[in-house]
Every structure is written in C-alpha cells, then in structure tokens.
Amino acid sequence: MGFKIENKSVFFVAISQFGVAFSFSCVLPFMPFYITQISKFGPKETMIWIGIILGSGHVMAGLTSSFWGSLTAKISPKLLFERGMLCNGILFLIMGFTENLYLLLFLRIIQGSLGGVSTIGLVIISSISQKERIHKDLSLYQNSMTAGQLIGPPVGAYVASLFGYRAAFILIFIVVSIFLVFCHIYVKDIPRRERDVHKDGGYKKILLFAWVLSLMITIHLAFLPSILPKILEGFGLRGGIALNSAGLIIMSYTVTALFGNYILSQIASKVGVRRVITIACILASLAQVLLILSRGVFSLMIIRMIQTGLIAPLFPLTISLFAKDIGGGMIGFLNSARFVGMAIGPLMATSILAYSNLLTLYLMIAGLTIISLWLFMKSALLRGL
C-alpha cells in the first residue's frame, strides 16, 4: 500500500532530520583532534578551546529554538527547514577549510543559532499529522534523529582517519545536500503556523512543567558519556580498552533508544500517552538508581540500555500532547529543553562527581525526574489532558 501524501511528507521530513543529525554527530569524534591540529595555543589553552567550541552550539540552539518556531508564523515552515539545512551544510564545508580557532568558534555559534531546524521539523510534523497518530509520527521523527546520531560518529571517525579532516567535512556537505533534495521534492508545503493561541496562566504552567520534564529526560540521556572514563576506571579499565568499552556502551543504549521509541509509541496508542509517560518515567528513574549496582561493563550496559529504552521515547510523547494546540513558538520553547539538557547533563554529572559520588548523582537525577513528572501530571490532570 502506498503512502498517503501526509505520511510521505512525514517520512521525508524525518529522513531529512536524519541527515541533519548525522552531520552534527559525524564531527564529534574528530572535531577535538581537528581543533588540536589547527590550534596555535598550548595544550591547556587548546583543551579549553575544545570545550568552548563544542559546547557553544548547544547553548545557542537552546537560546534560539523558540525564535525559529515563532518564525513559522511569518514564513513557510518548509522554506525555513530547507534554508536551515542548506546553511548548516555550507557552514560544515567552510569549517573544513578553516585554520583559525576564532573563526571556527564563530562558525559553530552561527551553526548553533540554526539549531531551530529540528524545531521547524517538529512544527511541520505536528501540522501534517493526524491527531490520533501524531505521537507515532513524532516518535518516527525522534528515531530518525537518533539513528543519525548513532551512525554519524563511526562514519566521521573512519573517513577522517582514512582521507583526512577536510574530506570528512566535504562528505557531510554532500550528505546534507542529498537529504535537502529529498526534502524539496517529497515534502509538501504547509501553511504558516498560527501563533500561540493559549494565553491563560494554567496552560502556560503546564507547558512550563512539560519543559522541565523534557529537560530531565534529556539529562538522563546526556549525562553518562562525560563520566564514563571515571566509571570504567573504577572497573579497572584504562586506555584503549576503556575507550572501546565506552564506545560499545554508548552504541548499545542508542540502539535501545530506537527500539524504545517504536515500542512505546505503539503501546501509547492502546493505553494512552499520559499513562505510558508516567509508568516509563518511574521505571527509568528506578533504573537510573540501579546503575549503582553495576559491577562491570556488562551489567552497566544492560541497566543503561533498559533505562534509555524507557526514557528516550518520553520527549516526543510529551510534545505530542500539545503539538496540535500550540504555535511554533511554544513548540520551539519545548524543544529548547533538549538543547539545555544536553549542555547541563555533562556539567551536572562532572560537578557532582567531583565533590561527591555516583550514588548522589544517580539519586539526584532520579529524584528531580520524579518531582518534575509529578508536577507535570498534576497540572495535566487539572487541564484534562
């Protein structure tokens, strides 16, 4: 059976977002090495530059996400989506010919400010999806993004090591261009998104609690890589063995995030989105605390895979409760929680671990998640969602 035009558009918006996510994740493994190669500073200064350059994109994306969503009330969302993809591709291409850290930072800041591409994709999906299946379409969109984040790093590392950094940046530009063509041909244009219509205090409160819950969901997903070296050191693993183990752990739980998105979106169709969010969030928080029981790579990996499979689907499910009823600005506001969480997660993990221990970190993340879930569900019940 062929796709209906709406479903075909949903599919190719998701595929296009796969290309964007692939491009951003593709640079992650080799960007620190690239910065080290072109840096004219000492080792300590260069290390600081690596952190600033890599982190600047998330900060800018969080600050501008709402702006891009609100812009869909004035300009065609499809046109914005395509221009955002094109600009990102060009910026990656320029980076491959850059040998100045100040210019590279400037390009990353501009790129971060274009992080609203994912927000515009959410706006398009929410506009062309039928209400009864919007949670499935948003989960497909999320899965496409996750798949890009899974495939991008090994491809980027392989191409950079075999052909050089410049070839890797050129490859990224080509990939983005290909998916841009798919988007232009197969995604239908949609009307400009209406401005936010819910202005009463109660609705603003539930959106605020949804943002906090989305923030905690993202912290669940983002905190671990920054402290994996410390955890693996506790297992007696160092050097190349630790690095390979870290890669295996990250890839394994990214795969369960894909499966979790699909499975929970199907279950939500039968038992309700709100019930799935509640149960999965509680179980994921429990798994978060159970990480303290891991005594080696295998047990850590299994618990983390379960936890991620439960928590990763909750962001698209949460947005699906509102996506048909709010404007692009508010969709951008909710999406900004992802970018803020990606920035806060590693900082929170390393800061707590520097002054306390893993149990404190796990309990704090789990506790704050349960509190945010309770606040969100309480307000949702009052609004009848």
Coordinates of C-alpha atoms in Angstrom, one line a residue:
M1 CA 0.0 0.0 0.0
G2 CA 1.4 3.4 -0.9
F3 CA 1.9 6.3 1.5
K4 CA -0.8 9.0 1.7
I5 CA 0.7 12.4 0.9
E6 CA 0.7 13.3 4.6
N7 CA 2.6 10.2 5.6
K8 CA 5.0 10.6 2.7
S9 CA 5.8 14.1 3.9
V10 CA 6.2 12.9 7.5
F11 CA 8.6 10.2 6.3
F12 CA 10.8 12.6 4.3
V13 CA 10.8 15.2 7.0
A14 CA 12.1 12.5 9.3
I15 CA 14.6 11.3 6.7
S16 CA 15.8 14.9 6.3
Q17 CA 16.3 15.3 10.0
F18 CA 18.3 12.1 9.9
G19 CA 20.7 13.9 7.6
V20 CA 21.0 16.9 9.9
A21 CA 21.5 14.7 13.0
F22 CA 24.1 12.6 11.0
S23 CA 26.0 15.8 10.1
F24 CA 26.2 17.1 13.6
S25 CA 27.2 13.8 15.2
C26 CA 29.6 12.9 12.4
V27 CA 32.0 15.7 13.5
L28 CA 32.0 14.7 17.2
P29 CA 34.8 12.1 17.2
F30 CA 37.2 14.0 15.1
M31 CA 36.5 17.7 15.9
P32 CA 38.7 17.7 19.1
F33 CA 41.6 16.3 17.0
Y34 CA 40.9 18.8 14.3
I35 CA 41.0 21.7 16.8
T36 CA 44.2 20.3 18.3
Q37 CA 45.8 20.2 14.8
I38 CA 45.0 23.8 13.8
S39 CA 45.5 25.3 17.3
K40 CA 48.4 27.6 17.8
F41 CA 47.9 27.6 21.6
G42 CA 49.4 25.3 24.3
P43 CA 47.8 22.1 25.5
K44 CA 45.8 23.6 28.4
E45 CA 44.5 26.5 26.3
T46 CA 43.7 24.2 23.4
M47 CA 41.7 21.9 25.8
I48 CA 39.6 25.0 26.9
W49 CA 39.1 25.9 23.2
I50 CA 37.8 22.3 22.5
G51 CA 35.2 22.7 25.3
I52 CA 34.1 26.1 24.2
I53 CA 33.8 25.3 20.6
L54 CA 31.9 22.0 21.1
G55 CA 29.6 23.5 23.8
S56 CA 28.7 26.8 22.1
G57 CA 26.4 25.1 19.6
H58 CA 24.1 23.6 22.3
V59 CA 23.9 27.0 24.2
M60 CA 23.0 28.9 21.0
A61 CA 20.5 26.3 19.9
G62 CA 18.7 26.5 23.3
L63 CA 18.5 30.3 23.1
T64 CA 17.2 30.5 19.5
S65 CA 14.9 27.5 19.4
S66 CA 11.7 29.4 20.3
F67 CA 12.6 32.2 17.8
W68 CA 12.7 29.7 14.9
G69 CA 9.4 28.1 16.0
S70 CA 7.7 31.5 16.1
L71 CA 9.2 32.4 12.7
T72 CA 6.9 29.7 11.2
A73 CA 4.0 32.1 11.7
K74 CA 5.6 34.5 9.2
I75 CA 7.5 32.3 6.7
S76 CA 6.7 29.0 5.1
P77 CA 8.0 26.2 7.5
K78 CA 9.2 24.1 4.6
L79 CA 11.2 27.0 3.2
L80 CA 12.7 27.6 6.7
F81 CA 13.6 23.9 7.1
E82 CA 15.3 23.8 3.7
R83 CA 17.3 27.0 4.2
G84 CA 18.4 25.8 7.6
M85 CA 19.7 22.6 6.2
L86 CA 21.5 24.4 3.4
C87 CA 23.1 26.9 5.8
N88 CA 24.3 24.0 8.0
G89 CA 25.8 22.2 5.1
I90 CA 27.6 25.3 3.9
L91 CA 29.0 26.0 7.4
F92 CA 30.4 22.5 7.7
L93 CA 32.0 22.9 4.3
I94 CA 33.7 26.2 5.4
M95 CA 34.9 24.5 8.6
G96 CA 36.9 22.1 6.5
F97 CA 38.9 25.0 5.1
T98 CA 39.3 26.9 8.4
E99 CA 42.6 27.0 10.3
N100 CA 41.7 29.7 12.8
L101 CA 40.1 28.8 16.1
Y102 CA 38.3 32.2 16.4
L103 CA 36.7 31.7 13.0
L104 CA 35.8 28.1 13.9
L105 CA 34.1 29.2 17.1
F106 CA 32.2 31.9 15.1
L107 CA 31.0 29.3 12.7
R108 CA 29.9 27.0 15.5
I109 CA 28.0 29.8 17.1
I110 CA 26.2 30.6 13.9
Q111 CA 25.5 26.9 13.4
G112 CA 24.1 26.6 16.9
S113 CA 21.8 29.5 16.2
L114 CA 20.5 27.4 13.3
G115 CA 19.6 24.6 15.7
G116 CA 16.0 25.6 15.2
V117 CA 16.0 23.2 12.1
S118 CA 14.8 20.4 14.4
T119 CA 12.1 22.8 15.9
I120 CA 10.8 23.6 12.4
G121 CA 10.7 19.9 11.6
L122 CA 8.6 19.4 14.7
V123 CA 6.3 22.1 13.5
I124 CA 5.9 20.5 10.1
I125 CA 5.2 17.1 11.6
S126 CA 2.6 18.4 14.0
S127 CA 0.9 20.3 11.2
I128 CA 0.6 17.4 8.7
S129 CA -0.1 14.6 11.2
Q130 CA -3.5 13.3 12.1
K131 CA -4.2 13.9 15.8
E132 CA -4.7 10.2 16.6
R133 CA -1.3 9.2 15.2
I134 CA 0.8 12.3 16.0
H135 CA 2.7 10.5 18.8
K136 CA 3.7 7.9 16.3
D137 CA 4.9 10.4 13.7
L138 CA 6.8 12.4 16.4
S139 CA 8.4 9.1 17.5
L140 CA 9.5 8.4 13.9
Y141 CA 11.0 11.8 13.8
Q142 CA 12.8 11.2 17.0
N143 CA 14.0 7.8 15.8
S144 CA 15.4 9.3 12.6
M145 CA 17.3 11.8 14.7
T146 CA 18.6 9.1 17.0
A147 CA 19.7 6.9 14.0
G148 CA 21.7 9.8 12.6
Q149 CA 23.4 10.3 16.0
L150 CA 24.2 6.6 16.1
I151 CA 25.6 6.2 12.6
G152 CA 27.4 9.6 12.3
P153 CA 30.3 9.1 14.8
P154 CA 31.8 5.9 13.4
V155 CA 31.4 7.2 9.8
G156 CA 33.0 10.5 10.7
A157 CA 35.9 8.9 12.5
Y158 CA 36.5 6.4 9.7
V159 CA 36.5 9.0 6.9
A160 CA 38.7 11.4 8.9
S161 CA 41.2 8.8 9.7
L162 CA 41.4 7.4 6.2
F163 CA 41.0 10.5 4.0
G164 CA 41.7 13.4 6.4
Y165 CA 39.6 16.0 8.1
R166 CA 38.8 18.1 5.0
A167 CA 37.3 15.1 3.3
A168 CA 35.1 14.4 6.3
F169 CA 33.7 17.9 6.2
I170 CA 33.1 17.6 2.4
L171 CA 31.3 14.3 2.9
I172 CA 29.0 16.0 5.5
F173 CA 28.2 18.8 3.0
I174 CA 27.3 16.2 0.3
V175 CA 25.1 14.2 2.7
V176 CA 23.2 17.2 3.8
S177 CA 22.7 18.3 0.2
I178 CA 21.3 14.9 -0.8
F179 CA 18.7 15.0 2.0
L180 CA 17.9 18.6 1.2
V181 CA 16.9 17.5 -2.3
F182 CA 14.7 14.7 -0.9
C183 CA 13.0 17.2 1.3
H184 CA 12.4 19.7 -1.5
I185 CA 10.9 17.0 -3.8
Y186 CA 8.9 14.9 -1.4
V187 CA 7.8 17.2 1.5
K188 CA 4.7 19.2 0.6
D189 CA 4.5 22.9 1.6
I190 CA 2.2 23.7 4.5
P191 CA 0.6 27.0 5.6
R192 CA 2.4 29.2 8.0
R193 CA 2.0 28.1 11.6
E194 CA -0.6 30.0 13.6
R195 CA 0.7 32.0 16.6
D196 CA 0.3 30.5 20.0
V197 CA -3.4 30.6 21.0
H198 CA -3.4 29.5 24.6
K199 CA -2.5 32.5 26.8
D200 CA -4.2 31.6 30.1
G201 CA -2.0 31.1 33.1
G202 CA -3.0 27.4 33.6
Y203 CA -1.9 26.4 30.1
K204 CA 1.4 28.3 30.5
K205 CA 2.0 26.5 33.7
I206 CA 1.6 23.0 32.2
L207 CA 3.9 24.0 29.3
L208 CA 6.5 25.1 31.8
F209 CA 6.2 21.8 33.7
A210 CA 6.4 20.0 30.3
W211 CA 9.6 21.9 29.6
V212 CA 11.1 20.9 33.0
L213 CA 10.2 17.2 32.4
S214 CA 11.7 17.4 28.9
L215 CA 14.9 18.9 30.5
M216 CA 15.2 16.0 32.9
I217 CA 14.5 13.4 30.2
T218 CA 17.4 14.9 28.2
I219 CA 19.7 15.0 31.3
H220 CA 19.0 11.2 31.7
L221 CA 20.3 10.7 28.1
A222 CA 23.2 13.2 28.1
F223 CA 24.9 12.8 31.5
L224 CA 26.7 9.5 31.2
P225 CA 29.4 9.9 28.4
S226 CA 31.1 12.7 30.4
I227 CA 31.8 10.4 33.4
L228 CA 32.3 7.1 31.6
P229 CA 36.1 7.3 31.9
K230 CA 35.7 7.6 35.7
I231 CA 33.2 4.8 35.9
L232 CA 35.3 2.5 33.8
E233 CA 38.4 3.4 35.8
G234 CA 36.5 2.0 38.8
F235 CA 36.1 -1.2 36.9
G236 CA 39.9 -1.3 36.4
L237 CA 39.7 -0.4 32.7
R238 CA 42.0 2.3 31.2
G239 CA 43.5 3.4 27.9
G240 CA 42.3 1.8 24.7
I241 CA 40.2 -0.9 26.5
A242 CA 38.3 1.8 28.3
L243 CA 37.8 3.8 25.1
N244 CA 36.5 0.8 23.2
S245 CA 34.2 -0.1 26.1
A246 CA 32.8 3.4 26.3
G247 CA 32.0 3.3 22.5
L248 CA 30.3 -0.1 22.9
I249 CA 28.2 1.2 25.8
I250 CA 27.1 4.3 24.0
M251 CA 26.2 2.5 20.8
S252 CA 24.2 -0.2 22.7
Y253 CA 22.0 2.2 24.6
T254 CA 21.5 4.3 21.5
V255 CA 20.1 1.2 19.8
T256 CA 17.6 0.6 22.6
A257 CA 16.5 4.2 22.4
L258 CA 15.5 3.4 18.8
F259 CA 13.5 0.3 19.8
G260 CA 12.0 2.1 22.8
N261 CA 10.7 4.9 20.7
Y262 CA 8.9 2.5 18.4
I263 CA 7.6 0.1 21.1
L264 CA 6.3 2.8 23.5
S265 CA 4.6 4.8 20.7
Q266 CA 2.7 1.6 19.8
I267 CA 1.7 0.9 23.4
A268 CA 0.6 4.5 23.8
S269 CA -1.9 4.0 21.0
K270 CA -3.6 1.3 23.1
V271 CA -3.3 2.5 26.7
G272 CA -2.9 6.3 26.3
V273 CA 0.1 8.6 26.0
R274 CA -0.2 10.0 29.6
R275 CA -0.2 6.6 31.2
V276 CA 2.9 5.5 29.2
I277 CA 4.8 8.7 30.2
T278 CA 4.0 8.1 33.8
I279 CA 4.9 4.4 34.0
A280 CA 8.0 4.6 31.8
C281 CA 9.3 7.7 33.6
I282 CA 9.1 6.0 37.0
L283 CA 10.7 2.8 35.7
A284 CA 13.5 4.8 34.1
S285 CA 14.2 6.7 37.3
L286 CA 14.4 3.4 39.1
A287 CA 16.8 2.0 36.6
Q288 CA 18.8 5.3 37.0
V289 CA 19.4 4.5 40.7
L290 CA 20.1 0.8 39.9
L291 CA 23.1 1.8 37.9
I292 CA 24.9 2.0 41.2
L293 CA 24.7 -1.9 41.4
S294 CA 26.7 -2.4 38.2
R295 CA 30.0 -4.1 38.8
G296 CA 31.4 -4.2 35.3
V297 CA 30.9 -3.2 31.7
F298 CA 28.2 -5.8 31.0
S299 CA 25.9 -5.0 34.0
L300 CA 26.3 -1.3 33.4
M301 CA 25.5 -1.7 29.7
I302 CA 22.4 -3.8 30.4
I303 CA 20.9 -1.4 33.0
R304 CA 21.7 1.6 30.9
M305 CA 20.1 0.0 27.8
I306 CA 16.9 -0.6 29.8
Q307 CA 16.9 2.9 31.2
T308 CA 17.5 4.6 27.9
G309 CA 14.8 2.4 26.1
L310 CA 12.3 3.7 28.7
I311 CA 13.3 7.4 28.9
A312 CA 14.2 8.3 25.3
P313 CA 10.6 8.0 23.9
L314 CA 9.2 10.3 26.5
F315 CA 10.2 13.6 24.8
P316 CA 8.2 13.0 21.6
L317 CA 5.3 11.6 23.6
T318 CA 5.3 14.7 25.8
I319 CA 5.3 17.1 22.9
S320 CA 2.5 15.0 21.2
L321 CA 0.1 16.0 24.0
F322 CA 0.3 19.7 22.9
A323 CA 1.6 19.8 19.3
K324 CA -1.8 20.2 17.7
D325 CA -2.8 23.0 20.0
I326 CA 0.1 25.3 20.3
G327 CA 2.0 27.6 17.9
G328 CA 5.6 27.2 16.6
G329 CA 7.0 29.5 19.3
M330 CA 5.8 27.1 22.1
I331 CA 7.0 24.1 20.2
G332 CA 10.4 25.8 20.0
F333 CA 10.2 26.5 23.7
L334 CA 9.6 22.8 24.5
N335 CA 12.3 21.8 22.0
S336 CA 14.8 24.1 23.7
A337 CA 14.7 21.9 26.8
R338 CA 16.6 19.3 24.7
F339 CA 19.5 21.7 24.0
V340 CA 19.6 23.0 27.5
G341 CA 19.6 19.4 28.9
M342 CA 22.5 18.4 26.5
A343 CA 24.5 21.3 27.9
I344 CA 23.6 20.8 31.6
G345 CA 23.8 17.0 31.7
P346 CA 27.6 16.6 31.4
L347 CA 28.2 19.7 33.6
M348 CA 25.9 18.4 36.3
A349 CA 27.4 14.9 36.2
T350 CA 31.0 16.0 36.3
S351 CA 30.4 18.7 39.0
I352 CA 28.5 16.3 41.4
L353 CA 31.1 13.5 40.9
A354 CA 33.9 15.9 41.5
Y355 CA 32.6 16.7 45.0
S356 CA 30.5 13.6 45.9
N357 CA 29.9 10.2 44.4
L358 CA 27.9 8.2 41.8
L359 CA 25.1 7.3 44.2
T360 CA 24.5 11.0 44.9
L361 CA 24.4 11.8 41.2
Y362 CA 22.0 8.9 40.4
L363 CA 19.7 9.8 43.2
M364 CA 19.6 13.5 42.3
I365 CA 18.8 12.8 38.7
A366 CA 16.1 10.2 39.6
G367 CA 14.6 12.4 42.3
L368 CA 14.4 15.5 40.2
T369 CA 12.8 13.5 37.4
I370 CA 10.1 12.1 39.7
I371 CA 9.3 15.6 41.0
S372 CA 9.1 17.1 37.5
L373 CA 6.8 14.2 36.5
W374 CA 4.5 14.7 39.5
L375 CA 4.2 18.5 38.7
F376 CA 3.5 17.8 35.1
M377 CA 0.9 15.1 35.6
K378 CA -0.8 17.1 38.3
S379 CA -1.2 20.1 36.0
A380 CA -2.2 17.8 33.1
L381 CA -5.0 16.3 35.1
L382 CA -6.3 19.8 36.0
R383 CA -6.3 20.7 32.3
G384 CA -7.9 17.4 31.3
L385 CA -5.1 16.2 29.1

